[in-house]
Amino acid sequence: MDEFELIRRYFDRTTRTPGIVTGIGDDGAVLRPPPGRDQVQVIDTLVEGVHFPIETAAADIGYRVVAVNLSDVAAMGATPCWMTLALTLSRADPDWLADFSAGLFEAANEFDVDLVGGDVTRGEQVVATVQVSAEVETGGALLRSGAEVGDTVFVTGTLGDAAAGLLLLGSNESDTFLVGRFLRPSARVETGRQLVGRANAVIDVSDGLVGDLGKLLAASGVGGELEIDRLPVSDALKARFDETEQMRLALTGGDDYELCFTARPDAVEGIANVTAIGRVTDGDGLHCRKDGRIVDYASSGYRHFL
Ligand code: ADP
Ligand code: MG
């Protein structure tokens, strides 16, 4: 199978979104974004053995490399349109490619994104890079830097599941829900779009809540407080981990791809699946409160992961 056959078989699909003047097959894709909209570009790479375990199923790698990009799109409040794919493989295994392609297009179809180009190269390990083009109303993109003192801090979904799932993947236990949260993160694109004009600052939680919220607060030049007891955790996490471990995973576990944002307290009316977890303060740094008191999470067992 040569490179052209590989692309034709696994990646060249009928496209559905408007604006594609020329897709796969020429030297470059020609795209016509809607006039008067801002363009948002995101890119993310998954490296075998670094971002996912070596034995990860090809379909999950395909799904995940799209989903992690769509999470960045969501955090900008944008609507995804098109994507390109750069794929490095040690060999062209037809079964692997069929599964990878199926996972990739499953995520792409779920979010109405068309693959318009890419590259295939040979290398020692699997490396998958996806770049997504998205659009948002002029000036509407949601940034990290807009948090205001007195805002409430919110988060979507539940925290800590993906890190728990990754722990389980490395053990001989399993939990379909938790492992699925790692392998197939749900990009919060719809919520991101709803936050345009409502949230003051947004980030997606890829590296853990403490670190990512810390980045948002620093970018905004403000401080923040988290109410530890309010962190949303799933029943599956509660069933498998004790309370200390739940909080450690929720505060510092990565890969959840939920959105963390700040807004006026009443700005989220009608938006599903969000929880208020804290507030924006003046000063700097992030503090945690438990039972009304400031606690030093760094000295209460969480330090190891900070
Ligand atoms: P070139 O040699 O001009 O870089 P390629 O032979 O790499 O072109 O690619 C031919 C066409 O196939 C281009 O339109 C390119 O965008 C597309 N393509 C290559 N690899 C992929 C891929 N993994 N997924 C989707 N499209 C791809
Ligand atoms: Mg060329």
Short mmCIF file of C-alpha atoms and ligand atoms in Angstrom, two decimals:
data_model
loop_
_atom_site.label_atom_id
_atom_site.label_comp_id
_atom_site.label_asym_id
_atom_site.label_seq_id
_atom_site.Cartn_x
_atom_site.Cartn_y
_atom_site.Cartn_z
CA MET A 1 0.00 0.00 0.00
CA ASP A 2 1.62 3.29 -1.05
CA GLU A 3 1.00 6.62 0.63
CA PHE A 4 -1.69 7.71 -1.84
CA GLU A 5 -3.59 4.47 -1.45
CA LEU A 6 -3.34 4.81 2.34
CA ILE A 7 -4.73 8.34 2.30
CA ARG A 8 -7.49 7.41 -0.13
CA ARG A 9 -8.52 4.36 1.86
CA TYR A 10 -8.43 5.69 5.39
CA PHE A 11 -8.64 9.46 5.34
CA ASP A 12 -10.28 10.77 2.17
CA ARG A 13 -13.97 11.05 3.05
CA THR A 14 -16.90 12.90 1.60
CA THR A 15 -17.00 16.28 3.33
CA ARG A 16 -20.10 17.89 4.74
CA THR A 17 -19.24 21.34 6.02
CA PRO A 18 -19.49 24.48 3.85
CA GLY A 19 -16.43 26.51 2.94
CA ILE A 20 -14.22 23.73 1.55
CA VAL A 21 -13.14 24.97 -1.89
CA THR A 22 -10.51 22.22 -2.29
CA GLY A 23 -10.01 19.41 0.21
CA ILE A 24 -7.69 16.40 0.29
CA GLY A 25 -5.72 15.75 -2.90
CA ASP A 26 -3.98 18.99 -3.82
CA ASP A 27 -0.88 20.55 -2.30
CA GLY A 28 -3.01 22.46 0.13
CA ALA A 29 -6.62 22.75 1.22
CA VAL A 30 -8.46 25.88 0.09
CA LEU A 31 -10.94 27.05 2.69
CA ARG A 32 -13.38 29.90 2.66
CA PRO A 33 -14.32 30.94 6.19
CA PRO A 34 -17.51 32.93 6.64
CA PRO A 35 -16.76 36.65 6.32
CA GLY A 36 -16.77 38.77 9.45
CA ARG A 37 -15.96 35.92 11.84
CA ASP A 38 -12.76 35.48 13.81
CA GLN A 39 -10.72 32.33 13.10
CA VAL A 40 -9.38 30.22 15.96
CA GLN A 41 -6.56 27.74 15.28
CA VAL A 42 -5.59 24.99 17.72
CA ILE A 43 -3.18 22.08 17.49
CA ASP A 44 -2.32 19.17 19.75
CA THR A 45 -0.04 16.16 19.47
CA LEU A 46 -0.34 12.75 21.09
CA VAL A 47 2.88 10.75 21.37
CA GLU A 48 2.73 7.02 22.05
CA GLY A 49 4.07 6.19 25.50
CA VAL A 50 3.89 9.84 26.57
CA HIS A 51 0.24 10.86 26.12
CA PHE A 52 -1.28 7.41 25.98
CA PRO A 53 -0.08 3.92 26.99
CA ILE A 54 1.53 1.90 24.19
CA GLU A 55 -1.23 -0.72 24.23
CA THR A 56 -4.01 1.85 23.65
CA ALA A 57 -6.49 0.77 20.97
CA ALA A 58 -6.07 2.58 17.65
CA ALA A 59 -9.73 3.69 17.62
CA ASP A 60 -9.27 5.39 21.00
CA ILE A 61 -6.11 7.18 19.82
CA GLY A 62 -8.01 8.42 16.76
CA TYR A 63 -10.94 9.64 18.83
CA ARG A 64 -8.80 11.21 21.49
CA VAL A 65 -6.50 13.20 19.20
CA VAL A 66 -9.57 14.96 17.79
CA ALA A 67 -11.28 15.37 21.18
CA VAL A 68 -8.33 17.05 22.90
CA ASN A 69 -8.22 19.63 20.11
CA LEU A 70 -11.96 20.21 20.29
CA SER A 71 -11.56 20.85 24.00
CA ASP A 72 -9.25 23.78 23.18
CA VAL A 73 -11.79 24.99 20.62
CA ALA A 74 -14.49 24.75 23.30
CA ALA A 75 -12.36 26.76 25.73
CA MET A 76 -12.25 29.56 23.14
CA GLY A 77 -16.04 29.53 22.73
CA ALA A 78 -15.55 28.67 19.06
CA THR A 79 -17.26 26.35 16.60
CA PRO A 80 -14.97 23.80 14.93
CA CYS A 81 -15.03 23.55 11.12
CA TRP A 82 -12.05 21.77 9.58
CA MET A 83 -9.01 19.81 10.63
CA THR A 84 -5.72 18.47 9.30
CA LEU A 85 -3.88 15.39 10.52
CA ALA A 86 -0.15 14.63 10.65
CA LEU A 87 0.41 10.97 11.42
CA THR A 88 3.72 9.20 12.08
CA LEU A 89 3.72 5.39 12.07
CA SER A 90 6.38 2.69 12.17
CA ARG A 91 4.45 0.64 9.60
CA ALA A 92 1.21 0.80 7.63
CA ASP A 93 -0.88 -1.88 9.36
CA PRO A 94 -4.30 -1.97 7.62
CA ASP A 95 -6.20 -3.09 10.75
CA TRP A 96 -4.60 -0.41 12.89
CA LEU A 97 -5.28 2.26 10.27
CA ALA A 98 -8.91 1.18 9.81
CA ASP A 99 -9.51 1.40 13.57
CA PHE A 100 -7.64 4.69 13.98
CA SER A 101 -9.58 6.19 11.09
CA ALA A 102 -12.90 4.93 12.52
CA GLY A 103 -12.18 6.57 15.89
CA LEU A 104 -10.98 9.79 14.31
CA PHE A 105 -14.09 10.13 12.13
CA GLU A 106 -16.37 9.15 14.99
CA ALA A 107 -15.21 12.23 16.90
CA ALA A 108 -15.16 14.37 13.74
CA ASN A 109 -18.72 13.43 12.79
CA GLU A 110 -19.99 13.95 16.32
CA PHE A 111 -18.80 17.56 16.14
CA ASP A 112 -19.28 18.26 12.40
CA VAL A 113 -15.62 18.70 11.54
CA ASP A 114 -14.21 17.72 8.14
CA LEU A 115 -10.68 16.41 7.54
CA VAL A 116 -9.25 18.56 4.74
CA GLY A 117 -5.60 17.52 4.57
CA GLY A 118 -2.62 16.07 6.33
CA ASP A 119 0.63 14.20 6.12
CA VAL A 120 1.80 10.65 6.73
CA THR A 121 5.36 9.84 7.74
CA ARG A 122 7.36 6.87 8.95
CA GLY A 123 8.92 6.97 12.39
CA GLU A 124 9.65 4.84 15.41
CA GLN A 125 6.52 5.45 17.42
CA VAL A 126 2.97 6.55 16.80
CA VAL A 127 2.69 10.33 16.80
CA ALA A 128 -0.65 11.88 15.88
CA THR A 129 -1.07 15.62 15.48
CA VAL A 130 -4.41 17.24 14.67
CA GLN A 131 -4.90 20.88 13.91
CA VAL A 132 -8.42 22.30 14.00
CA SER A 133 -9.73 25.50 12.44
CA ALA A 134 -12.68 27.01 14.21
CA GLU A 135 -14.64 30.23 14.07
CA VAL A 136 -16.31 32.57 16.50
CA GLU A 137 -18.18 35.85 16.24
CA THR A 138 -15.85 38.84 15.83
CA GLY A 139 -14.31 39.72 19.18
CA GLY A 140 -16.25 36.92 20.89
CA ALA A 141 -13.43 34.46 21.61
CA LEU A 142 -13.18 33.51 25.26
CA LEU A 143 -9.76 34.17 26.78
CA ARG A 144 -8.00 33.17 29.98
CA SER A 145 -7.30 36.74 30.86
CA GLY A 146 -10.74 38.24 31.59
CA ALA A 147 -11.49 37.03 35.13
CA GLU A 148 -12.79 39.75 37.43
CA VAL A 149 -12.69 40.04 41.21
CA GLY A 150 -16.04 38.82 42.53
CA ASP A 151 -16.60 36.32 39.69
CA THR A 152 -17.69 32.83 40.60
CA VAL A 153 -15.43 29.98 39.45
CA PHE A 154 -17.33 27.21 37.67
CA VAL A 155 -16.41 23.86 36.19
CA THR A 156 -18.29 21.56 33.82
CA GLY A 157 -18.84 17.84 34.39
CA THR A 158 -16.84 15.98 37.03
CA LEU A 159 -13.15 16.12 37.94
CA GLY A 160 -10.51 13.47 38.48
CA ASP A 161 -12.13 10.71 36.40
CA ALA A 162 -9.57 10.63 33.59
CA ALA A 163 -6.57 10.51 35.93
CA ALA A 164 -8.31 7.71 37.83
CA GLY A 165 -8.95 5.92 34.54
CA LEU A 166 -5.29 6.22 33.61
CA LEU A 167 -4.30 4.79 37.03
CA LEU A 168 -6.65 1.87 36.44
CA LEU A 169 -5.20 1.25 32.97
CA GLY A 170 -1.84 0.72 34.64
CA SER A 171 -3.32 -1.69 37.20
CA ASN A 172 -5.22 -4.93 36.87
CA GLU A 173 -8.49 -3.33 37.88
CA SER A 174 -10.83 -1.65 35.47
CA ASP A 175 -13.82 0.64 35.39
CA THR A 176 -15.51 1.27 32.07
CA PHE A 177 -16.66 4.77 32.98
CA LEU A 178 -13.35 6.02 34.42
CA VAL A 179 -11.18 4.47 31.71
CA GLY A 180 -13.58 5.82 29.08
CA ARG A 181 -13.17 9.30 30.54
CA PHE A 182 -9.46 9.05 29.83
CA LEU A 183 -9.64 7.40 26.41
CA ARG A 184 -12.60 9.31 25.04
CA PRO A 185 -12.83 12.72 26.70
CA SER A 186 -15.99 14.69 26.02
CA ALA A 187 -15.11 18.03 24.46
CA ARG A 188 -17.48 20.66 25.88
CA VAL A 189 -17.97 22.48 22.58
CA GLU A 190 -21.66 23.24 23.12
CA THR A 191 -21.04 24.67 26.59
CA GLY A 192 -18.14 26.74 25.27
CA ARG A 193 -20.40 28.30 22.65
CA GLN A 194 -23.03 29.07 25.27
CA LEU A 195 -20.41 30.86 27.36
CA VAL A 196 -19.66 33.47 24.69
CA GLY A 197 -20.81 36.79 26.10
CA ARG A 198 -21.36 35.23 29.53
CA ALA A 199 -18.03 33.94 30.86
CA ASN A 200 -15.23 36.37 31.62
CA ALA A 201 -12.39 33.84 31.37
CA VAL A 202 -12.19 30.20 30.31
CA ILE A 203 -9.58 27.42 30.24
CA ASP A 204 -9.92 23.71 29.59
CA VAL A 205 -8.68 21.42 32.32
CA SER A 206 -6.03 19.29 30.67
CA ASP A 207 -3.25 19.39 33.28
CA GLY A 208 -5.35 19.37 36.46
CA LEU A 209 -7.66 21.94 38.06
CA VAL A 210 -5.12 23.57 40.39
CA GLY A 211 -2.58 24.10 37.62
CA ASP A 212 -5.02 25.18 34.94
CA LEU A 213 -7.12 27.46 37.12
CA GLY A 214 -3.81 28.88 38.37
CA LYS A 215 -2.90 29.74 34.77
CA LEU A 216 -6.25 31.45 34.23
CA LEU A 217 -5.90 33.50 37.42
CA ALA A 218 -2.31 34.48 36.58
CA ALA A 219 -3.33 35.50 33.04
CA SER A 220 -6.10 37.64 34.56
CA GLY A 221 -3.90 39.16 37.27
CA VAL A 222 -6.21 38.02 40.08
CA GLY A 223 -6.34 35.43 42.85
CA GLY A 224 -8.85 32.74 43.64
CA GLU A 225 -10.39 30.47 46.23
CA LEU A 226 -11.64 26.94 45.72
CA GLU A 227 -14.24 25.31 47.99
CA ILE A 228 -12.84 21.81 48.15
CA ASP A 229 -16.14 20.33 49.34
CA ARG A 230 -17.87 21.58 46.23
CA LEU A 231 -15.66 19.91 43.65
CA PRO A 232 -17.91 17.73 41.47
CA VAL A 233 -16.84 14.08 41.53
CA SER A 234 -18.52 11.15 39.83
CA ASP A 235 -20.15 8.21 41.60
CA ALA A 236 -17.59 5.96 39.91
CA LEU A 237 -14.72 7.95 41.45
CA LYS A 238 -16.40 7.85 44.88
CA ALA A 239 -16.92 4.11 44.60
CA ARG A 240 -13.26 3.32 43.94
CA PHE A 241 -11.19 5.90 45.84
CA ASP A 242 -11.23 7.21 49.40
CA GLU A 243 -12.01 10.84 50.06
CA THR A 244 -8.40 12.04 50.20
CA GLU A 245 -7.61 10.33 46.92
CA GLN A 246 -10.81 11.69 45.33
CA MET A 247 -9.79 15.23 46.25
CA ARG A 248 -6.21 14.70 45.09
CA LEU A 249 -7.45 13.42 41.73
CA ALA A 250 -10.06 16.16 41.39
CA LEU A 251 -7.57 18.91 42.25
CA THR A 252 -4.52 17.73 40.37
CA GLY A 253 -5.48 14.92 37.99
CA GLY A 254 -5.08 15.75 34.31
CA ASP A 255 -6.87 14.80 31.10
CA ASP A 256 -10.46 15.57 32.15
CA TYR A 257 -10.94 18.15 29.38
CA GLU A 258 -13.69 19.90 31.30
CA LEU A 259 -14.05 23.66 31.10
CA CYS A 260 -13.15 25.85 34.07
CA PHE A 261 -14.44 29.39 33.78
CA THR A 262 -15.25 32.49 35.74
CA ALA A 263 -18.44 34.52 35.36
CA ARG A 264 -20.81 36.68 37.35
CA PRO A 265 -22.71 34.34 39.71
CA ASP A 266 -26.00 34.50 37.74
CA ALA A 267 -24.43 34.32 34.26
CA VAL A 268 -24.77 30.56 33.88
CA GLU A 269 -28.56 30.29 34.18
CA GLY A 270 -29.80 27.71 31.71
CA ILE A 271 -26.38 26.16 31.10
CA ALA A 272 -26.44 22.48 32.01
CA ASN A 273 -23.85 20.48 33.91
CA VAL A 274 -21.87 23.27 35.58
CA THR A 275 -20.92 23.55 39.26
CA ALA A 276 -19.81 26.63 41.21
CA ILE A 277 -16.55 25.72 42.96
CA GLY A 278 -15.06 28.99 44.13
CA ARG A 279 -14.54 32.65 43.52
CA VAL A 280 -12.11 35.19 42.11
CA THR A 281 -10.39 37.42 44.66
CA ASP A 282 -7.94 40.27 44.51
CA GLY A 283 -4.32 39.46 45.22
CA ASP A 284 -2.76 36.47 43.57
CA GLY A 285 -2.47 32.71 43.83
CA LEU A 286 -5.03 30.02 44.40
CA HIS A 287 -6.22 29.07 47.88
CA CYS A 288 -8.37 26.18 48.97
CA ARG A 289 -11.08 26.23 51.61
CA LYS A 290 -12.49 23.27 53.43
CA ASP A 291 -15.30 23.58 56.01
CA GLY A 292 -14.92 27.33 55.68
CA ARG A 293 -11.21 27.37 56.58
CA ILE A 294 -8.25 27.96 54.30
CA VAL A 295 -6.35 24.68 53.97
CA ASP A 296 -2.90 24.19 52.59
CA TYR A 297 -3.46 21.43 50.10
CA ALA A 298 0.29 21.37 49.46
CA SER A 299 0.87 20.10 52.99
CA SER A 300 -2.14 17.82 53.26
CA GLY A 301 -1.05 15.05 50.98
CA TYR A 302 -1.38 16.73 47.61
CA ARG A 303 2.17 18.03 47.36
CA HIS A 304 3.44 15.00 45.52
CA PHE A 305 1.38 15.88 42.49
CA LEU A 306 1.84 19.64 42.32
P1 ADP B 1 2.64 16.63 -0.64
O1 ADP B 1 3.66 15.64 -1.08
O2 ADP B 1 2.30 17.66 -1.65
O3 ADP B 1 2.87 17.18 0.73
P2 ADP B 1 1.04 14.44 0.18
O4 ADP B 1 1.34 13.36 -0.79
O5 ADP B 1 1.68 14.42 1.50
O6 ADP B 1 1.29 15.82 -0.54
O7 ADP B 1 -0.51 14.52 0.39
C1 ADP B 1 -1.39 14.47 -0.70
C2 ADP B 1 -2.74 14.98 -0.25
O8 ADP B 1 -3.24 14.13 0.76
C3 ADP B 1 -2.70 16.39 0.35
O9 ADP B 1 -3.90 17.03 0.02
C4 ADP B 1 -2.64 16.12 1.83
O10 ADP B 1 -3.20 17.19 2.57
C5 ADP B 1 -3.47 14.87 1.94
N1 ADP B 1 -3.08 14.05 3.10
C6 ADP B 1 -1.85 13.52 3.34
N2 ADP B 1 -1.86 12.80 4.49
C7 ADP B 1 -3.12 12.91 5.00
C8 ADP B 1 -3.76 12.43 6.17
N3 ADP B 1 -3.14 11.68 7.10
N4 ADP B 1 -5.05 12.75 6.35
C9 ADP B 1 -5.68 13.50 5.45
N5 ADP B 1 -5.16 13.98 4.33
C10 ADP B 1 -3.88 13.70 4.09
MG MG B 2 2.75 19.11 -2.41
#
